[in-house]
GROMACS .gro file of C-alpha atoms in nm:
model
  286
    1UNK     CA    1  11.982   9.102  10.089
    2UNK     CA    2  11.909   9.226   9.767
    3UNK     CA    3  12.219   9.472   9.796
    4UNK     CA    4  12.581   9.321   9.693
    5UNK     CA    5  12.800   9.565   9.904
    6UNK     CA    6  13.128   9.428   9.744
    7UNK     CA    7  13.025   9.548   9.419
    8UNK     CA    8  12.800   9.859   9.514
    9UNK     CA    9  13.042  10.063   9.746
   10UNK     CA   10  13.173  10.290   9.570
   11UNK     CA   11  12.982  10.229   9.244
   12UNK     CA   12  13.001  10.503   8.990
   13UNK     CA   13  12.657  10.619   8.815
   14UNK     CA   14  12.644  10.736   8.467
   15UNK     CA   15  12.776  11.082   8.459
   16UNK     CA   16  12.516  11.348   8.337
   17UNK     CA   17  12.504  11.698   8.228
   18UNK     CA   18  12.279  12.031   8.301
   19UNK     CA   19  12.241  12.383   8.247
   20UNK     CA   20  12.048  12.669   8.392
   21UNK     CA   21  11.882  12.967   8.303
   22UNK     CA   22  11.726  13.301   8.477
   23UNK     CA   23  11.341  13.159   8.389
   24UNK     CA   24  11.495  12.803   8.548
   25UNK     CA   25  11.609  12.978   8.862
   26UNK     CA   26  11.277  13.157   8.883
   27UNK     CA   27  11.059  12.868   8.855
   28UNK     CA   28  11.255  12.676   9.135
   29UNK     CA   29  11.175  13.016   9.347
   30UNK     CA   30  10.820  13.069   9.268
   31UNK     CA   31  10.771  12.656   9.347
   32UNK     CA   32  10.950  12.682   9.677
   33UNK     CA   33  10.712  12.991   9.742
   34UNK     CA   34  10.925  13.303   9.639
   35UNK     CA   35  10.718  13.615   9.526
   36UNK     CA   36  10.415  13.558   9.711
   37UNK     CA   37  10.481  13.929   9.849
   38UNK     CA   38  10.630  14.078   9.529
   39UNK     CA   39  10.634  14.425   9.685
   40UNK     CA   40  10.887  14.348  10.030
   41UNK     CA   41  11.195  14.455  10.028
   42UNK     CA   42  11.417  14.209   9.880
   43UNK     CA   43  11.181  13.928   9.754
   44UNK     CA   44  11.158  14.045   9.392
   45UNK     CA   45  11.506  13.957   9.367
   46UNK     CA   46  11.412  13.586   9.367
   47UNK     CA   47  11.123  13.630   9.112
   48UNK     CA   48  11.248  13.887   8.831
   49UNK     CA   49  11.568  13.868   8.632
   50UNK     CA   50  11.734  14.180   8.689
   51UNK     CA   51  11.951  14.166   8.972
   52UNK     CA   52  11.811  13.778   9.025
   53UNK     CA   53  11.988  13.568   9.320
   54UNK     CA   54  12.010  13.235   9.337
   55UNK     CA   55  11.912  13.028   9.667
   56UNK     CA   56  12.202  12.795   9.750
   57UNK     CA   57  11.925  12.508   9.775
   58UNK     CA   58  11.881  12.560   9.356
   59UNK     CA   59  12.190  12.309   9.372
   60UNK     CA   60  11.964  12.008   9.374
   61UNK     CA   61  11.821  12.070   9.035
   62UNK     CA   62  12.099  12.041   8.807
   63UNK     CA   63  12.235  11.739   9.053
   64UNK     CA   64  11.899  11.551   9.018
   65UNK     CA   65  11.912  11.387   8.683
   66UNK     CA   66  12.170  11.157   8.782
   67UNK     CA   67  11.946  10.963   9.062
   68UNK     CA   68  11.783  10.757   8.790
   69UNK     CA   69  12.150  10.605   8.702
   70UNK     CA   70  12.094  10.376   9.065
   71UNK     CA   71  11.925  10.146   8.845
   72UNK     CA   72  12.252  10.079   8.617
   73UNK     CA   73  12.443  10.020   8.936
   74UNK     CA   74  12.513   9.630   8.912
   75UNK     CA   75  12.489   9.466   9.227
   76UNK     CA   76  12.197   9.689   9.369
   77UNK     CA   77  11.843   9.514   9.308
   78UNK     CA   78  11.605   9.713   9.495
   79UNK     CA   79  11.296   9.795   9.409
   80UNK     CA   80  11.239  10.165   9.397
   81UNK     CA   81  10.905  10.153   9.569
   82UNK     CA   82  11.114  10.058   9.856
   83UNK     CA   83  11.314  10.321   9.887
   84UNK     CA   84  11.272  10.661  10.056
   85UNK     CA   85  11.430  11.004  10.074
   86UNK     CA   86  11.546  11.043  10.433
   87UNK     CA   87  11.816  11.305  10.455
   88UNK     CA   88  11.956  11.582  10.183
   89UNK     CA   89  12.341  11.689  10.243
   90UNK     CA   90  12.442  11.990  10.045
   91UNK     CA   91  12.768  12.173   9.984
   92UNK     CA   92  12.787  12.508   9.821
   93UNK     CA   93  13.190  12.549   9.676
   94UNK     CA   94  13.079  12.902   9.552
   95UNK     CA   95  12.792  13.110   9.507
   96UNK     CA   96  12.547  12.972   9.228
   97UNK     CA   97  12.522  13.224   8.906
   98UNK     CA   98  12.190  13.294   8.765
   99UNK     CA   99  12.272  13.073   8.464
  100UNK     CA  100  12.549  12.813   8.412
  101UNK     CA  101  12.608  12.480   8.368
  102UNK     CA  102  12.772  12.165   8.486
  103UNK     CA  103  12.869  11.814   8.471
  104UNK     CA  104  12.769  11.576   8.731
  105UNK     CA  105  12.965  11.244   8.896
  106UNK     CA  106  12.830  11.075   9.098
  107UNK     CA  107  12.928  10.775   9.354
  108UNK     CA  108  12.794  10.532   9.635
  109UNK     CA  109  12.957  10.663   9.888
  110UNK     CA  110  12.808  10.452  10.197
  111UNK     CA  111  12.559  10.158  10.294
  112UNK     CA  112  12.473  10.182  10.658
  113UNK     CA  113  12.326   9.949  10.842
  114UNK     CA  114  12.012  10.085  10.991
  115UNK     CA  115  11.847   9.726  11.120
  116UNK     CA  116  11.508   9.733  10.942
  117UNK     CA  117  11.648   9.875  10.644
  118UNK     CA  118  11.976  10.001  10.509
  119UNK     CA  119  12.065  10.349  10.373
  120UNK     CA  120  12.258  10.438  10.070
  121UNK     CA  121  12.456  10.765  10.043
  122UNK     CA  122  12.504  10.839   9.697
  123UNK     CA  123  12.716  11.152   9.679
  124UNK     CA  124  12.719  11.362   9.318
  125UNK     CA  125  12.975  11.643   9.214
  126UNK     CA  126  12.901  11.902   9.009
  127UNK     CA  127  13.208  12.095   8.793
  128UNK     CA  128  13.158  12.381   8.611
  129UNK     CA  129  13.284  12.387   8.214
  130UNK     CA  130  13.637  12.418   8.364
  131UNK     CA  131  13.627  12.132   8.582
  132UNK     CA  132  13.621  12.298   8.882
  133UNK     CA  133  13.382  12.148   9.099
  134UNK     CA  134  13.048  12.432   9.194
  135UNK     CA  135  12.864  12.178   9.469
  136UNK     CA  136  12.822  11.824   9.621
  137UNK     CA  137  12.494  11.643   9.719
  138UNK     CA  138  12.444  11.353   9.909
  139UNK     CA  139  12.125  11.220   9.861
  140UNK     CA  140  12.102  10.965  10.143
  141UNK     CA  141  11.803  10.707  10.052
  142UNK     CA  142  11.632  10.494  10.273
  143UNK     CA  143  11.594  10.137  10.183
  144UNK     CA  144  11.300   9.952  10.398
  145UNK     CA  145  11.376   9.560  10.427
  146UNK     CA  146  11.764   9.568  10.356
  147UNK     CA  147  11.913   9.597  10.722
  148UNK     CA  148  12.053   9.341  10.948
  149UNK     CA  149  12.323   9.237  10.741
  150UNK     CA  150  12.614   9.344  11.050
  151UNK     CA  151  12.742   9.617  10.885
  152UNK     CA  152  12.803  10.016  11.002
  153UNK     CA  153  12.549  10.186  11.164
  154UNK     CA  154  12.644  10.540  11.043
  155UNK     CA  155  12.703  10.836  11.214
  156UNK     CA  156  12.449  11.003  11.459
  157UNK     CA  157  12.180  11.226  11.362
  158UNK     CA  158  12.390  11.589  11.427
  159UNK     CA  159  12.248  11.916  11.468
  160UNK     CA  160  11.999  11.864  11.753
  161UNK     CA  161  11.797  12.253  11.837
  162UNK     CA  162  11.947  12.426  12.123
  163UNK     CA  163  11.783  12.405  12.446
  164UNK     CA  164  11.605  12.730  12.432
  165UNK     CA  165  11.355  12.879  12.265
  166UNK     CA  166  11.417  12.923  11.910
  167UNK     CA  167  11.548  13.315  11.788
  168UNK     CA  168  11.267  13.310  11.498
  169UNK     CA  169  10.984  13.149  11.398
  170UNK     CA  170  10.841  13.133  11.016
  171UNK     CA  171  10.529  13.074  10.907
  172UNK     CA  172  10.524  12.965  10.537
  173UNK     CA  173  10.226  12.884  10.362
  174UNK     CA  174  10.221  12.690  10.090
  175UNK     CA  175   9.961  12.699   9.782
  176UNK     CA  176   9.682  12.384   9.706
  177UNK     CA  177   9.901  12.356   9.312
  178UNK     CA  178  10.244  12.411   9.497
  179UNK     CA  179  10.369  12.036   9.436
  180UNK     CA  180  10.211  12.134   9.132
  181UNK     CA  181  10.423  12.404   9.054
  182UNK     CA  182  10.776  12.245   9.221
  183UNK     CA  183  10.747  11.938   8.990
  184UNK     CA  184  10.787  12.142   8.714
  185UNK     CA  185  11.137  12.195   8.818
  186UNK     CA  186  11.216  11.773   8.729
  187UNK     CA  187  11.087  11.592   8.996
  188UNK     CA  188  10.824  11.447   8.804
  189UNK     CA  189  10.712  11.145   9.058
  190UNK     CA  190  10.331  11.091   9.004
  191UNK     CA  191  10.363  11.055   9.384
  192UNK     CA  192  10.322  11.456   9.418
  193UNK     CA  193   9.986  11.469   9.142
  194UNK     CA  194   9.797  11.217   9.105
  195UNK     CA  195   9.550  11.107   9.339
  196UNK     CA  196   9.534  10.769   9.292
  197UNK     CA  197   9.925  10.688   9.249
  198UNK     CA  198   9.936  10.870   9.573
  199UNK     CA  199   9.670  10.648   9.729
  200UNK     CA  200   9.805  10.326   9.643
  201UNK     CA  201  10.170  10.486   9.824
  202UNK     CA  202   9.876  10.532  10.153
  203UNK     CA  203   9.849  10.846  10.162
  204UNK     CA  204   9.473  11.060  10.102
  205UNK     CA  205   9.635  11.272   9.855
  206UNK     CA  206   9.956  11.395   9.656
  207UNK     CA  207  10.242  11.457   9.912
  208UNK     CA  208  10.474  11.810   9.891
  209UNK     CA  209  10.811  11.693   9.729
  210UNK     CA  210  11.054  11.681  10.059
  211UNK     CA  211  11.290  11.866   9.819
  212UNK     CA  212  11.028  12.174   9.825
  213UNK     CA  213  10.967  12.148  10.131
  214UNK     CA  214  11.404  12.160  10.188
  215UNK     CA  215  11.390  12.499   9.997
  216UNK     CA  216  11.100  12.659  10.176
  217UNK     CA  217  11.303  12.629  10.489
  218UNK     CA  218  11.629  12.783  10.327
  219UNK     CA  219  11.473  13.066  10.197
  220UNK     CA  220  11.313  13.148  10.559
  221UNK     CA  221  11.670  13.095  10.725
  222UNK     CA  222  11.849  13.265  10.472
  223UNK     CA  223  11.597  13.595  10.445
  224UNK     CA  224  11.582  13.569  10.840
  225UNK     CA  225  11.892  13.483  10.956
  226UNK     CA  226  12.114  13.604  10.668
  227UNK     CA  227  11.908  13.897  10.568
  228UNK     CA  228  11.862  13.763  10.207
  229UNK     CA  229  12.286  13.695  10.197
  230UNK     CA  230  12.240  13.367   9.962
  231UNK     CA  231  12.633  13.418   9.916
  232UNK     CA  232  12.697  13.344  10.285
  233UNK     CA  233  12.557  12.980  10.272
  234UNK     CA  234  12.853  12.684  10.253
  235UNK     CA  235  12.618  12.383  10.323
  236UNK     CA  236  12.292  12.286  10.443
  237UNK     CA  237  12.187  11.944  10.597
  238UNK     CA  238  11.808  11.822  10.631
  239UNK     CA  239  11.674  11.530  10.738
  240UNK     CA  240  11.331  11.439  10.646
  241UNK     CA  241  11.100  11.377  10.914
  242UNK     CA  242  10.715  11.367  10.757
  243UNK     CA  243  10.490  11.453  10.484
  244UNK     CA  244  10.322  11.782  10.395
  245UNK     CA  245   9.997  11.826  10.215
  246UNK     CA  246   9.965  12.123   9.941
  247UNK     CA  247   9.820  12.387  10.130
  248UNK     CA  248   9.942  12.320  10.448
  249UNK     CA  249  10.146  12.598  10.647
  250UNK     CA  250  10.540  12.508  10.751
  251UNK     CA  251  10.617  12.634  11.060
  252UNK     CA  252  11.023  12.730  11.054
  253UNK     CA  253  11.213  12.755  11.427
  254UNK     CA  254  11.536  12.939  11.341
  255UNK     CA  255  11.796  12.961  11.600
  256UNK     CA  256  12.129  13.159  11.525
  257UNK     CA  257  12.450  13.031  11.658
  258UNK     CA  258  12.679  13.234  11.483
  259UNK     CA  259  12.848  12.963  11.218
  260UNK     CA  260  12.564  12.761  11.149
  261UNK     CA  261  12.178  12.820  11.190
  262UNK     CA  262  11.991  12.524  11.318
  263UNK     CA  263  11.642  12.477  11.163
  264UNK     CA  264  11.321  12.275  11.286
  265UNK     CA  265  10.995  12.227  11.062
  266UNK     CA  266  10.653  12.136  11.157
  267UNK     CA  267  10.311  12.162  10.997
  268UNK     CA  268  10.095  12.421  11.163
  269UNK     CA  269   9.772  12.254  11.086
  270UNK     CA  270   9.861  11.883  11.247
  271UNK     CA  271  10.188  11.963  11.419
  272UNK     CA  272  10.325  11.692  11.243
  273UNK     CA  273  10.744  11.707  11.204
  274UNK     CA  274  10.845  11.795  10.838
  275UNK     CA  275  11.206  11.851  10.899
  276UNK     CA  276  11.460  11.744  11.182
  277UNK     CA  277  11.834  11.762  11.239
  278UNK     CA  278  11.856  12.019  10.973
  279UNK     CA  279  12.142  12.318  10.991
  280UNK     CA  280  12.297  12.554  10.775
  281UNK     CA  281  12.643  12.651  10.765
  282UNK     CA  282  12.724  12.975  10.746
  283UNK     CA  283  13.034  13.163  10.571
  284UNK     CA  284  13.187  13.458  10.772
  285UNK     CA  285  13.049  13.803  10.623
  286UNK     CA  286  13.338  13.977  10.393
   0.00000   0.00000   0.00000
C-alpha cells in the first residue's frame, strides 16, 4: 500500500489563500450555465453585477487551490493518475458575498477502506479575514489499487430519491466550449480540453469537470426548489456517478422534502447517471 495511514490521518496541507470578485462570481455562473436566458425573471442576477447573488456551490473555487498540497503530504505516494473525484461535501456557515476573501486549512480527515481502492477525505476550512470560518469542503477522492488493507469501510451512501416520482424535472443543456468556459474558473486539468490527454485517460473526448456539472444541478434546485433563495442553502452533498460530454443535456429530478431537497442527474442523450446520492440542505425561510 502506497498509503502510510499512521502518518497521513490527519495530515495537514499547506494552508492557502483566495479572494473573489463580482467578474469571478460571474464567470463561475456563466460556466455552470447562468444567463443563457438573460431576460427571465431572476437569472440576470447571476450574470450582471448589480444586485449579483452568489450560488452557495461558488464555495469550491476559493477552496480549490489547496488540493495540489496532497502531494507535500509525507506518507501518501499515490500517483495522481490514480485517483478520482467521487463525492463533493459542502457546508455553507453563511451566505457567500459577491466579493471577499479567505484563508484555507485543510486536513485528511479519513481513509476508508473501499476493497479495490481506498478513499481519502480531505476536508478544507475556509475563514474569512477575521478568522471566522465562511465554509467547509470535503473533497472525498477515490484512490483505485489502495484497498484491502482491513481498515473502515465508511459510512453508507445517504440520501437515496424517495420512492415516488420526482416533484421537478430540469433539463439543462450545456454548450460544446462549456468545460471550456468552467476551466477558466481554476480547474485547469488538460483532462477537460485536450483531445488527446483525454484519449490517453479512455475517453473519445474532453470530459465536463464533475465540479460543473455539481453547480449545474444547484442552480436548478435552488431556482426550482428555492425560488432563486441562494441564502437558504446550509450544505449540499454529491456524489459523482459518470461523465458528461460538452454539449450534452443534464437531466435534474428534484424532489422537495421540506429540509433538504434530494437531487438525481442523468444525461438525456445516453441516460447515463451523472450524479447520485446528492441532497441539499435547506435553512428554514426567515
Amino acid at each position: 500500500m502506497a498509503i502510510d495511514l499512521a502518518r497521513v490521518l490527519g495530515a495537514e496541507l499547506p494552508a492557502t489563500t483566495a479572494s473573489w470578485d463580482a467578474d469571478d462570481v460571474i464567470l463561475y455562473h456563466l460556466g455552470i450555465g447562468a444567463g443563457a436566458r438573460p431576460l427571465a425573471a431572476g437569472e440576470l442576477a447571476y450574470a450582471y453585477e448589480d444586485g449579483l447573488k452568489v450560488l452557495p456551490s461558488f464555495a469550491v473555487i476559493p477552496a480549490f487551490g489547496v488540493l495540489p498540497g496532497i502531494a507535500e503530504i509525507d506518507g501518501f505516494d499515490v500517483d495522481p493518475a490514480l485517483l478520482l473525484h467521487g463525492e463533493q461535501e459542502l457546508e455553507l456557515l453563511a451566505p457567500l458575498p459577491p466579493a471577499g476573501s479567505v484563508r484555507t486549512t485543510a486536513r485528511v480527515a479519513h481513509v476508508w477502506d473501499k476493497g479495490s481502492g481506498a478513499v481519502a477525505v480531505f476536508e478544507a476550512t475556509s475563514s474569512g479575514p477575521d478568522g471566522k470560518p465562511l465554509f467547509v469542503n470535503r473533497f472525498n477522492c477515490f484512490l483505485r489499487g489502495e484497498g484491502g488493507f482491513g481498515g473502515d469501510s465508511g459510512p453508507a451512501p445517504a440520501h437515496e430519491p424517495p420512492q415516488r416520482a420526482p416533484d421537478h424535472e430540469v433539463a439543462c443543456p450545456t454548450l460544446p466550449q462549456q468545460a471550456l468556459l468552467y476551466r477558466l474558473s481554476g480547474d485547469k486539468n488538460p483532462l477537460h480540453a485536450d483531445p488527446a490527454y483525454a484519449a490517453k485517460a479512455g475517453f473519445e473526448r474532453p470530459i465536463l469537470h464533475g465540479l460543473c456539472s455539481f453547480g449545474i444541478a444547484c442552480k436548478a434546485a435552488v431556482d426550482t426548489v428555492l425560488g432563486g433563495a441562494v441564502e437558504r442553502v446550509a450544505g449540499y452533498r454529491a456524489r459523482f456517478a459518470g461523465v458528461v460530454f460538452p454539449g450534452e443535456t443534464l437531466l435534474v429530478r428534484l424532489w422537495d422534502e421540506r429540509d433538504r431537497v434530494v437531487l438525481s442527474v442523468r444525461t438525456q442523450e445516453r441516460d447515463s447517471p451523472v450524479i447520485a446520492n446528492a441532497a441539499i440542505t435547506v435553512r428554514s425561510a426567515a
